[in-house]
Amino acid sequence: MAFPPRFLEDLRGRVSITDVIGRRVRLIRKGRGEATGLCPFHNEKSPSFTVSEDKGFFHCFGCGAHGDVIGFVMRSEGLDFPQAVERLAGEAGMEVPRETPEERARAERQSTLGGAVEFAAKFYEQQLRASAGRHGLEYFKRRGLSDDTMRRFRLGFSPDTGHGLKAALEKAGIPEAISIEAGLLIKPEDGRASFDRFRGRVMFPILDRKGQAIAFGGRILDQGEPKYLNSPETPLFHKGRVLYGLSHAQKMAREKNEIIVVEGYMDVIALAQAGVGNAVAPLGTALTEEQIELLWRMAQEPILCFDGDNAGQRAAARAADRAIPLLKPGLSLRFAWMPRGEDPDSLVRAKGAAGFRAELDRNEPLVDVMWAQVLADRPLDTPERRAGFRKDLAEAVARIADKSVAEAYRQEIHRRLDDLFRPAPKTEARSGFQGPNPGQFGGFPGRKPLQPVGGEAARRGTGSIQRIPYELILATLVNHPDLIGRHCESVGEVTFPGGELDSLKGAIIDLAAREPHLDADGFRNHLRDVGFAGALEGLAARTGHNKFTLPSADLRSAEEGLLHVIGLLRERLSVKP
């Protein structure tokens, strides 16, 4: 039985040869996406059997056994070719096509479609260097891209004539029907002549894992909508199964066991030019289940980069929601937040690879993101609300299909809930908190519930020294409201002294939930309007010498200061009198 070549190529791309062989052979992973072990096809005491994920084959230097993932299943399980294909297709969730005249025609058409898209990619590359592509070339150079980077990513330009590519396709003998099916031309329903889909745009070829063009993304240079336009779904291209830049990133990703997911084409390209060559991007949509599985073939914990604003929080929530049911032992996601107003492209151009890496290294695990999503600034001041919080967390964990991971999450959630709702200690900690030393920020200790620093002055709410850490927290949040959503859990763990400080904390959290898009000026104005003008003036007067609390402080410094104050509070509460 013959199978369409494209189907077999997709199957080999969807099934990890290392995972398949690793179920029968104890493999030791090496660098460059390779692993070694004892050959299962002859007796040996020292390993001569190698597996290459990048190249997709195994080889034994002892007995000469060699092949791809299908060949290994045939050898190891005694199956013929069709049986091995069906076995692997079942694991990958793929339907096996049957050999029919229609399937043969479909396979031939896919091959022809691929040739048409490759032709178009070369045409767009040539146009970028021609007079028609001058504005496109200038755009890429303004974005800081070198000629080598443009060639590596096969960047191009589509003329604005509406028929430049069409004429070239016809001259090459590529039928109009094929060009339309490949998404290169548009045929109006009213019977008018077909025309180029992409016009007056800089072009980003979307490549499969082998580096062959299967679709395009185009960015308009002048005014117009849509700003970005992708190829439609075709027999070659399913956007939910493809990651932009993967053919370039996969080798480094496997070597480093790290793959970075960013938002756009230019993010991927700018990072690669700066030496961060293990970044990919989805194609204008939230990550799909298939893309997450594909990422896990490159690294165990892909790092997803998001803007630190509310849109970034929503995008992170969607990614976490997709990933939670798929979690497996050792396989998860991590989340990194870019500074406000920055994306990976702008950040790496401004601060280089080291600056981007510094932000990337501040990533958070999926469990933290899930916890923050469920907490979502909700009040926990009554038994009913606390019970609702526990219920929602339990429902989130119940979505994890793997029983061992689900149990590990339940244990972690129970630990956090116990810490969060643990009664306040009756012993008093030592007083005399002096506040942080600006510019000297330490690490963030492990999470535990925070209670007011003890002492009679604190209970009366009149001890100025006792008030300092709480005032520093409130001043930082008021002047940098973007930090509220990002660190609502940490702030929520702090139990403030009663009175004005506790009331202001509640008002801040409530306002952030109701008006998440307010800037710092609007945030303070709202608080003044509801009666906290005097409290804000007092905060400014007593905390202004701590520069991280001021509106002029950059978001990162403010965030470090906030976490340092909470950390100092936590350390003081761990000291017994």
Coordinates of C-alpha atoms in Angstrom, one line a residue:
M1 CA 0.0 0.0 0.0
A2 CA 1.4 3.4 -1.0
F3 CA 0.9 6.5 1.2
P4 CA 1.0 10.1 -0.1
P5 CA 4.5 11.5 0.4
R6 CA 3.2 14.6 2.2
F7 CA 1.3 12.5 4.7
L8 CA 4.5 10.5 5.5
E9 CA 6.4 13.7 5.9
D10 CA 3.8 15.1 8.2
L11 CA 3.8 11.9 10.2
R12 CA 7.6 12.0 10.7
G13 CA 7.3 15.6 11.7
R14 CA 4.5 14.9 14.3
V15 CA 6.2 11.9 16.0
S16 CA 9.4 12.3 17.9
I17 CA 11.9 9.6 17.0
T18 CA 13.7 10.0 20.3
D19 CA 10.4 9.4 22.2
V20 CA 9.5 6.4 20.2
I21 CA 12.9 4.7 20.5
G22 CA 13.2 5.8 24.1
R23 CA 10.3 3.6 25.0
R24 CA 12.4 0.5 24.1
V25 CA 16.0 1.8 24.5
R26 CA 17.5 3.5 27.5
L27 CA 18.9 6.6 25.8
I28 CA 21.4 9.1 27.1
R29 CA 20.7 12.5 25.6
K30 CA 23.7 14.4 24.2
G31 CA 24.0 17.8 22.7
R32 CA 22.7 18.9 19.3
G33 CA 19.5 16.9 19.6
E34 CA 21.2 13.5 19.7
A35 CA 21.0 10.5 22.1
T36 CA 23.0 7.3 22.4
G37 CA 22.2 3.9 23.9
L38 CA 22.8 0.1 23.5
C39 CA 21.6 -1.1 20.1
P40 CA 18.4 -3.2 20.4
F41 CA 19.2 -5.1 17.3
H42 CA 22.4 -6.8 18.4
N43 CA 24.1 -7.6 21.7
E44 CA 26.7 -5.0 22.8
K45 CA 28.2 -3.7 26.0
S46 CA 29.2 -0.2 25.0
P47 CA 26.7 2.0 23.2
S48 CA 27.2 2.4 19.5
F49 CA 23.5 3.2 18.7
T50 CA 22.7 6.9 18.0
V51 CA 19.4 8.8 17.5
S52 CA 19.3 12.2 15.8
E53 CA 16.1 14.2 16.4
D54 CA 17.2 16.9 14.0
K55 CA 17.9 14.5 11.1
G56 CA 15.1 12.1 12.0
F57 CA 17.0 8.9 11.9
F58 CA 18.8 6.2 14.0
H59 CA 22.1 4.5 13.2
C60 CA 24.1 1.7 14.8
F61 CA 27.8 1.8 14.2
G62 CA 28.1 -1.8 15.3
C63 CA 25.6 -3.7 13.2
G64 CA 24.8 -1.0 10.6
A65 CA 21.1 -0.7 11.4
H66 CA 19.8 2.5 10.0
G67 CA 16.4 4.2 9.3
D68 CA 13.7 6.6 10.3
V69 CA 11.0 6.3 13.0
I70 CA 8.9 4.2 10.7
G71 CA 11.8 1.9 10.0
F72 CA 12.5 1.5 13.7
V73 CA 9.0 0.5 14.5
M74 CA 9.1 -2.1 11.6
R75 CA 12.4 -3.6 13.0
S76 CA 11.6 -3.5 16.7
E77 CA 7.9 -4.7 16.4
G78 CA 8.1 -7.0 13.4
L79 CA 5.6 -4.9 11.4
D80 CA 5.4 -4.3 7.7
F81 CA 5.5 -0.7 6.4
P82 CA 1.7 -0.1 6.3
Q83 CA 1.3 -1.5 9.8
A84 CA 4.1 0.7 11.2
V85 CA 2.6 3.7 9.6
E86 CA -0.8 3.0 11.0
R87 CA 0.7 2.4 14.5
L88 CA 2.5 5.7 14.5
A89 CA -0.4 7.6 12.9
G90 CA -2.7 6.4 15.7
E91 CA -0.2 7.7 18.3
A92 CA -0.1 11.1 16.5
G93 CA -3.9 11.3 16.1
M94 CA -3.7 11.3 12.3
E95 CA -6.1 9.7 10.0
V96 CA -4.4 7.3 7.6
P97 CA -5.3 8.1 4.0
R98 CA -6.3 5.1 1.8
E99 CA -4.8 4.5 -1.6
T100 CA -7.5 5.7 -4.0
P101 CA -7.3 7.5 -7.2
E102 CA -8.6 10.6 -5.3
E103 CA -5.7 10.3 -2.8
R104 CA -3.1 9.9 -5.5
A105 CA -4.4 13.0 -7.2
R106 CA -4.4 14.8 -3.9
A107 CA -0.8 13.9 -3.2
E108 CA 0.2 15.0 -6.7
R109 CA -1.7 18.3 -6.1
Q110 CA 0.1 18.9 -2.8
S111 CA 3.5 18.5 -4.5
T112 CA 2.4 20.9 -7.2
L113 CA 1.1 23.4 -4.6
G114 CA 4.5 23.2 -2.8
G115 CA 6.3 24.0 -6.1
A116 CA 4.0 27.0 -6.7
V117 CA 4.6 28.5 -3.2
E118 CA 8.3 28.0 -3.5
F119 CA 8.3 29.8 -6.8
A120 CA 6.4 32.7 -5.2
A121 CA 8.9 32.9 -2.3
K122 CA 11.8 33.3 -4.8
F123 CA 9.8 35.8 -6.8
Y124 CA 9.2 38.0 -3.7
E125 CA 12.8 37.7 -2.7
Q126 CA 13.9 39.0 -6.1
Q127 CA 11.4 41.8 -6.0
L128 CA 12.8 43.1 -2.6
R129 CA 16.1 43.8 -4.4
A130 CA 14.5 45.3 -7.5
S131 CA 13.3 48.9 -8.0
A132 CA 9.7 47.9 -7.1
G133 CA 10.9 46.7 -3.7
R134 CA 12.9 49.8 -2.7
H135 CA 10.4 50.9 0.0
G136 CA 10.3 47.3 1.4
L137 CA 14.1 47.1 1.6
E138 CA 14.2 50.5 3.3
Y139 CA 11.6 49.3 5.8
F140 CA 13.7 46.3 6.8
K141 CA 16.9 48.4 7.1
R142 CA 15.0 50.9 9.3
R143 CA 14.1 47.9 11.5
G144 CA 17.9 47.2 11.9
L145 CA 18.0 44.0 9.8
S146 CA 21.2 43.1 8.0
D147 CA 21.4 41.8 4.4
D148 CA 22.4 38.4 5.8
T149 CA 19.4 38.2 8.1
M150 CA 17.1 39.2 5.3
R151 CA 18.5 36.4 3.1
R152 CA 18.4 33.9 5.9
F153 CA 14.7 34.5 6.6
R154 CA 14.0 34.8 2.8
L155 CA 12.3 38.2 3.3
G156 CA 10.7 39.7 0.2
F157 CA 8.3 42.2 -1.3
S158 CA 5.0 41.9 -3.2
P159 CA 4.5 44.6 -5.9
D160 CA 1.4 46.8 -5.7
T161 CA 0.4 46.2 -9.3
G162 CA -2.0 43.3 -8.4
H163 CA -0.7 41.1 -11.2
G164 CA 3.1 40.9 -10.8
L165 CA 3.1 37.5 -9.3
K166 CA 0.3 36.2 -11.5
A167 CA 2.2 37.1 -14.6
A168 CA 5.3 35.3 -13.3
L169 CA 3.3 32.2 -12.3
E170 CA 1.7 32.0 -15.8
K171 CA 5.1 32.5 -17.5
A172 CA 6.4 29.6 -15.4
G173 CA 3.6 27.4 -16.6
I174 CA 1.9 27.1 -13.2
P175 CA -1.9 26.7 -13.7
E176 CA -4.1 29.4 -12.4
A177 CA -6.2 26.9 -10.4
I178 CA -3.1 25.7 -8.6
S179 CA -2.1 29.3 -7.8
I180 CA -5.5 30.0 -6.4
E181 CA -5.6 26.8 -4.3
A182 CA -2.1 27.6 -2.9
G183 CA -3.5 31.0 -1.7
L184 CA -1.3 33.0 -4.0
L185 CA -4.1 34.5 -6.1
I186 CA -7.7 35.5 -5.4
K187 CA -10.5 34.7 -7.8
P188 CA -13.5 37.0 -7.3
E189 CA -16.9 35.3 -7.2
D190 CA -18.4 37.8 -9.6
G191 CA -16.3 36.4 -12.5
R192 CA -13.7 39.1 -12.7
A193 CA -10.1 38.0 -13.4
S194 CA -7.9 36.7 -10.6
F195 CA -5.3 38.9 -9.0
D196 CA -2.4 38.7 -6.5
R197 CA -3.5 38.1 -2.9
F198 CA -0.5 40.1 -1.5
R199 CA 0.0 43.6 -2.8
G200 CA 2.4 46.3 -1.6
R201 CA 3.6 44.4 1.4
V202 CA 6.9 43.2 2.8
M203 CA 6.7 39.4 2.8
F204 CA 7.6 36.9 5.4
P205 CA 7.7 33.3 4.0
I206 CA 6.3 30.8 6.4
L207 CA 8.4 27.6 6.2
D208 CA 7.9 24.0 7.2
R209 CA 10.4 22.3 9.5
K210 CA 12.5 21.4 6.5
G211 CA 12.7 25.1 5.4
Q212 CA 10.3 24.8 2.5
A213 CA 7.9 27.7 1.9
I214 CA 4.3 26.7 2.5
A215 CA 2.6 30.1 3.1
F216 CA 3.2 33.8 3.6
G217 CA 2.6 36.6 6.0
G218 CA 2.6 40.1 4.6
R219 CA 2.8 43.5 6.3
I220 CA 1.4 46.6 4.6
L221 CA 3.8 49.6 4.3
D222 CA 1.3 52.3 3.7
Q223 CA -2.0 53.0 5.4
G224 CA -4.6 50.2 5.1
E225 CA -6.1 47.2 6.7
P226 CA -5.3 44.5 7.7
K227 CA -1.9 45.5 8.8
Y228 CA -0.8 41.9 8.7
L229 CA -2.2 39.4 6.2
N230 CA -1.6 35.6 6.3
S231 CA -2.1 33.0 3.6
P232 CA -5.5 31.2 3.9
E233 CA -5.6 27.6 5.0
T234 CA -4.6 25.3 2.2
P235 CA -3.7 21.6 1.7
L236 CA -0.1 22.6 2.6
F237 CA -0.8 25.1 5.4
H238 CA -2.7 24.8 8.6
K239 CA -1.8 27.7 10.8
G240 CA -2.6 26.0 14.1
R241 CA 0.1 23.4 13.3
V242 CA 2.9 25.7 12.3
L243 CA 5.3 27.9 14.2
Y244 CA 7.0 30.8 12.5
G245 CA 10.8 30.4 12.6
L246 CA 10.8 26.8 13.7
S247 CA 13.1 25.6 10.9
H248 CA 15.7 28.1 12.1
A249 CA 15.1 27.6 15.8
Q250 CA 14.8 23.9 16.2
K251 CA 18.5 23.0 16.3
M252 CA 19.5 25.6 19.0
A253 CA 16.3 24.9 20.9
R254 CA 17.2 21.2 21.3
E255 CA 20.8 22.0 22.1
K256 CA 19.8 24.4 24.9
N257 CA 16.6 22.6 25.9
E258 CA 15.0 26.0 25.6
I259 CA 12.5 27.4 23.1
I260 CA 11.1 30.9 23.4
V261 CA 7.7 31.9 22.1
V262 CA 7.2 35.5 21.0
E263 CA 4.3 37.3 19.3
G264 CA 5.4 38.4 15.9
Y265 CA 7.6 37.7 12.9
M266 CA 9.9 40.7 13.6
D267 CA 10.4 39.5 17.2
V268 CA 11.7 36.2 15.9
I269 CA 14.0 37.8 13.3
A270 CA 15.4 40.5 15.6
L271 CA 16.2 37.9 18.3
A272 CA 17.9 35.6 15.8
Q273 CA 20.0 38.5 14.5
A274 CA 21.1 39.3 18.1
G275 CA 22.1 35.6 18.6
V276 CA 19.0 34.4 20.3
G277 CA 18.2 31.8 17.6
N278 CA 15.7 29.7 19.5
A279 CA 12.6 31.8 19.2
V280 CA 9.4 31.1 17.3
A281 CA 6.0 32.7 17.0
P282 CA 2.4 31.5 16.4
L283 CA 0.7 32.9 13.4
G284 CA -1.5 35.7 14.8
T285 CA -3.6 33.5 17.0
A286 CA -3.4 32.0 20.5
L287 CA -1.2 28.9 20.9
T288 CA -3.1 25.7 19.8
E289 CA -2.8 22.3 21.5
E290 CA -0.9 21.0 18.4
Q291 CA 1.6 23.9 18.7
I292 CA 2.2 23.3 22.4
E293 CA 2.9 19.6 21.6
L294 CA 5.3 20.7 18.9
L295 CA 7.1 23.0 21.3
W296 CA 7.5 20.2 23.8
R297 CA 9.4 18.2 21.2
M298 CA 12.0 21.0 21.3
A299 CA 12.2 21.7 25.0
Q300 CA 10.5 20.5 28.2
E301 CA 9.4 24.0 29.4
P302 CA 8.9 26.5 26.6
I303 CA 9.1 30.1 27.7
L304 CA 6.2 32.3 26.5
C305 CA 7.0 36.0 26.3
F306 CA 4.1 38.5 26.8
D307 CA 3.8 42.2 27.3
G308 CA 3.3 43.1 30.9
D309 CA 0.0 44.9 30.3
N310 CA -3.5 43.7 30.5
A311 CA -3.5 42.3 26.9
G312 CA -0.4 40.3 27.8
Q313 CA -2.2 38.9 30.9
R314 CA -5.1 37.9 28.7
A315 CA -2.9 36.2 26.2
A316 CA -1.1 34.3 29.0
A317 CA -4.4 33.2 30.4
R318 CA -5.4 31.7 27.0
A319 CA -2.1 29.9 26.7
A320 CA -2.3 28.5 30.2
D321 CA -5.9 27.4 29.6
R322 CA -4.9 25.5 26.5
A323 CA -1.9 23.9 28.2
I324 CA -3.4 22.7 31.5
P325 CA -5.2 19.6 30.2
L326 CA -2.1 18.6 28.2
L327 CA 0.5 18.7 31.1
K328 CA 2.7 15.6 31.5
P329 CA 5.5 14.7 33.9
G330 CA 8.3 17.1 33.1
L331 CA 6.4 19.0 30.4
S332 CA 5.0 22.4 31.2
L333 CA 5.2 26.1 30.2
R334 CA 6.9 29.1 31.8
F335 CA 5.9 32.8 31.3
A336 CA 8.1 35.8 30.9
W337 CA 6.9 39.4 31.0
M338 CA 8.3 42.2 28.9
P339 CA 8.6 45.7 30.4
R340 CA 5.8 48.1 29.7
G341 CA 5.9 49.5 26.2
E342 CA 8.5 47.0 25.0
D343 CA 8.4 43.8 22.9
P344 CA 11.3 41.4 22.2
D345 CA 12.2 43.3 19.0
S346 CA 12.4 46.7 20.6
L347 CA 14.0 45.3 23.8
V348 CA 16.8 43.4 22.0
R349 CA 17.6 46.4 19.8
A350 CA 17.8 48.7 22.8
K351 CA 19.6 46.5 25.3
G352 CA 21.0 43.6 23.2
A353 CA 20.7 39.9 23.9
A354 CA 21.9 40.4 27.5
G355 CA 19.1 42.8 28.2
F356 CA 16.5 40.5 26.8
R357 CA 18.0 37.5 28.7
A358 CA 17.7 39.4 31.9
E359 CA 13.9 39.8 31.4
L360 CA 13.6 36.2 30.2
D361 CA 15.3 34.8 33.3
R362 CA 12.6 36.4 35.5
N363 CA 10.1 33.9 34.1
E364 CA 7.3 32.2 36.2
P365 CA 6.0 28.6 36.2
L366 CA 2.6 27.7 34.9
V367 CA 1.3 27.0 38.4
D368 CA 1.9 30.6 39.4
V369 CA 0.0 31.9 36.4
M370 CA -2.9 29.6 37.1
W371 CA -3.0 30.6 40.8
A372 CA -3.0 34.3 39.8
Q373 CA -5.7 33.8 37.2
V374 CA -8.1 32.1 39.7
L375 CA -7.3 34.6 42.4
A376 CA -7.7 37.5 40.0
D377 CA -8.0 40.2 42.7
R378 CA -11.0 38.5 44.3
P379 CA -11.6 39.3 47.9
L380 CA -11.1 36.4 50.3
D381 CA -12.6 38.0 53.4
T382 CA -15.5 35.7 54.1
P383 CA -15.7 31.9 54.4
E384 CA -18.0 31.7 51.3
R385 CA -15.5 33.6 49.2
R386 CA -12.6 31.4 50.4
A387 CA -14.6 28.3 49.7
G388 CA -15.3 29.6 46.2
F389 CA -11.6 30.2 45.6
R390 CA -10.8 26.7 46.7
K391 CA -13.6 25.3 44.4
D392 CA -12.3 27.2 41.4
L393 CA -8.7 26.0 42.0
A394 CA -9.9 22.4 42.3
E395 CA -11.8 22.7 39.0
A396 CA -8.7 24.0 37.3
V397 CA -6.6 21.2 38.5
A398 CA -9.2 18.6 37.6
R399 CA -8.7 19.6 33.9
I400 CA -5.2 18.0 34.0
A401 CA -5.5 14.6 32.2
D402 CA -2.3 13.1 33.6
K403 CA -3.1 11.7 37.0
S404 CA 0.5 12.1 38.4
V405 CA 0.7 15.7 37.4
A406 CA -2.8 16.4 38.6
E407 CA -1.9 15.0 42.0
A408 CA 1.3 17.1 42.2
Y409 CA -0.8 20.2 41.4
R410 CA -3.3 19.3 44.1
Q411 CA -0.5 19.0 46.7
E412 CA 1.0 22.3 45.6
I413 CA -2.4 24.1 45.7
H414 CA -3.2 22.6 49.1
R415 CA 0.2 23.9 50.4
R416 CA -0.5 27.4 49.1
L417 CA -4.0 27.4 50.5
D418 CA -2.8 26.3 53.9
D419 CA -0.2 29.1 53.8
L420 CA -2.7 31.7 52.6
F421 CA -5.3 31.0 55.2
R422 CA -3.1 30.0 58.1
P423 CA -4.1 32.0 61.3
A424 CA -2.0 34.9 62.3
P425 CA 0.7 33.9 64.8
K426 CA 0.1 35.1 68.4
T427 CA 3.7 35.8 69.1
E428 CA 5.0 39.3 68.4
A429 CA 7.9 39.9 66.1
R430 CA 10.6 42.5 66.9
S431 CA 9.8 46.0 66.0
G432 CA 12.0 48.6 64.4
F433 CA 11.5 48.0 60.6
Q434 CA 13.7 50.6 58.9
G435 CA 12.5 50.1 55.3
P436 CA 14.6 49.0 52.3
N437 CA 17.8 50.6 51.2
P438 CA 17.0 52.0 47.7
G439 CA 19.0 50.3 45.0
Q440 CA 19.8 47.3 47.2
F441 CA 17.2 44.7 46.4
G442 CA 17.5 41.1 47.3
G443 CA 15.8 38.0 46.2
F444 CA 12.1 37.1 46.8
P445 CA 11.8 34.5 49.6
G446 CA 9.3 31.6 49.5
R447 CA 5.7 32.5 49.7
K448 CA 3.9 32.5 53.1
P449 CA 1.1 34.5 54.6
L450 CA 2.0 37.9 56.0
Q451 CA 0.5 39.5 59.1
P452 CA 1.1 42.9 60.6
V453 CA 4.3 43.4 62.5
G454 CA 3.5 42.9 66.1
G455 CA 3.6 45.4 69.0
E456 CA 1.1 47.7 70.6
A457 CA 1.9 50.6 68.3
A458 CA 1.0 48.4 65.3
R459 CA -2.3 47.3 66.8
R460 CA -3.2 50.9 67.4
G461 CA -2.2 51.8 63.9
T462 CA -0.1 54.8 65.2
G463 CA 3.5 53.5 65.1
S464 CA 5.2 55.3 62.3
I465 CA 8.0 52.8 62.1
Q466 CA 5.5 50.0 61.9
R467 CA 3.6 51.7 59.1
I468 CA 6.6 52.2 56.8
P469 CA 6.6 48.9 54.9
Y470 CA 2.9 49.0 54.3
E471 CA 3.1 52.6 53.1
L472 CA 5.9 51.8 50.7
I473 CA 3.8 49.0 49.2
L474 CA 0.8 51.3 48.7
A475 CA 2.8 54.1 47.3
T476 CA 4.4 51.8 44.7
L477 CA 1.1 50.4 43.6
V478 CA -0.6 53.8 43.4
N479 CA 2.2 55.2 41.2
H480 CA 2.6 51.9 39.1
P481 CA -0.9 50.3 38.9
D482 CA 0.4 47.8 36.2
L483 CA 2.0 46.0 39.1
I484 CA -1.3 45.3 40.8
G485 CA -2.5 42.6 38.4
R486 CA 1.0 41.1 38.1
H487 CA 1.6 40.7 41.8
C488 CA -1.9 40.6 43.2
E489 CA -1.2 37.3 45.0
S490 CA 1.9 38.6 46.8
V491 CA 0.1 41.8 47.8
G492 CA -3.0 39.8 48.9
E493 CA -0.8 37.8 51.3
V494 CA 0.0 41.0 53.2
T495 CA -2.5 41.6 56.0
F496 CA -2.3 45.4 56.7
P497 CA -2.9 47.1 60.0
G498 CA -6.5 48.2 60.5
G499 CA -7.7 51.6 59.7
E500 CA -6.8 53.9 56.8
L501 CA -4.0 51.8 55.4
D502 CA -6.2 48.7 55.1
S503 CA -9.0 50.8 53.6
L504 CA -6.7 52.3 51.0
K505 CA -5.3 48.8 50.1
G506 CA -8.9 47.6 49.5
A507 CA -9.7 50.6 47.4
I508 CA -6.6 50.1 45.2
I509 CA -7.3 46.5 44.5
D510 CA -11.0 47.1 43.8
L511 CA -10.2 50.0 41.4
A512 CA -7.6 47.9 39.5
A513 CA -10.2 45.2 39.0
R514 CA -12.9 47.7 37.8
E515 CA -10.7 50.0 35.7
P516 CA -7.7 47.9 34.5
H517 CA -6.7 50.3 31.8
L518 CA -6.2 53.4 33.9
D519 CA -2.7 55.0 33.9
A520 CA -1.1 56.2 37.1
D521 CA -2.5 59.7 36.9
G522 CA -6.0 58.5 36.3
F523 CA -5.6 55.9 39.1
R524 CA -4.7 58.5 41.6
N525 CA -7.4 60.9 40.5
H526 CA -10.1 58.2 41.0
L527 CA -8.7 57.5 44.5
R528 CA -8.8 61.2 45.4
D529 CA -12.4 61.4 44.1
V530 CA -13.5 58.7 46.6
G531 CA -12.0 60.3 49.6
F532 CA -8.3 59.2 49.7
A533 CA -6.7 62.6 48.8
G534 CA -5.3 63.1 52.3
A535 CA -4.0 59.5 52.5
L536 CA -2.2 59.9 49.1
E537 CA -0.6 63.2 50.2
G538 CA 0.6 61.5 53.4
L539 CA 2.1 58.6 51.4
A540 CA 3.9 60.9 49.1
A541 CA 5.4 62.8 51.9
R542 CA 6.6 59.8 53.9
T543 CA 7.8 57.6 51.1
G544 CA 9.2 60.0 48.5
H545 CA 12.8 59.4 49.6
N546 CA 12.4 55.8 48.4
K547 CA 12.9 56.4 44.6
F548 CA 11.3 53.1 43.5
T549 CA 7.9 54.3 44.8
L550 CA 7.9 57.5 42.7
P551 CA 6.0 57.9 39.4
S552 CA 9.3 58.7 37.7
A553 CA 10.8 55.2 38.6
D554 CA 10.9 52.7 35.7
L555 CA 8.6 49.8 36.1
R556 CA 11.3 47.2 36.7
S557 CA 12.8 49.2 39.6
A558 CA 9.4 49.7 41.1
E559 CA 8.7 46.0 40.8
E560 CA 12.0 45.1 42.5
G561 CA 11.3 47.5 45.3
L562 CA 7.8 46.2 45.8
L563 CA 9.0 42.6 46.0
H564 CA 11.9 43.6 48.3
V565 CA 9.6 45.2 50.8
I566 CA 7.3 42.2 50.9
G567 CA 10.4 40.0 51.3
L568 CA 11.7 42.0 54.2
L569 CA 8.3 41.8 55.9
R570 CA 8.3 38.1 55.4
E571 CA 11.8 37.7 56.9
R572 CA 10.8 39.8 59.9
L573 CA 7.8 37.6 60.5
S574 CA 9.9 34.5 60.5
V575 CA 12.0 35.9 63.4
K576 CA 10.9 34.7 66.9
P577 CA 11.1 37.3 69.7

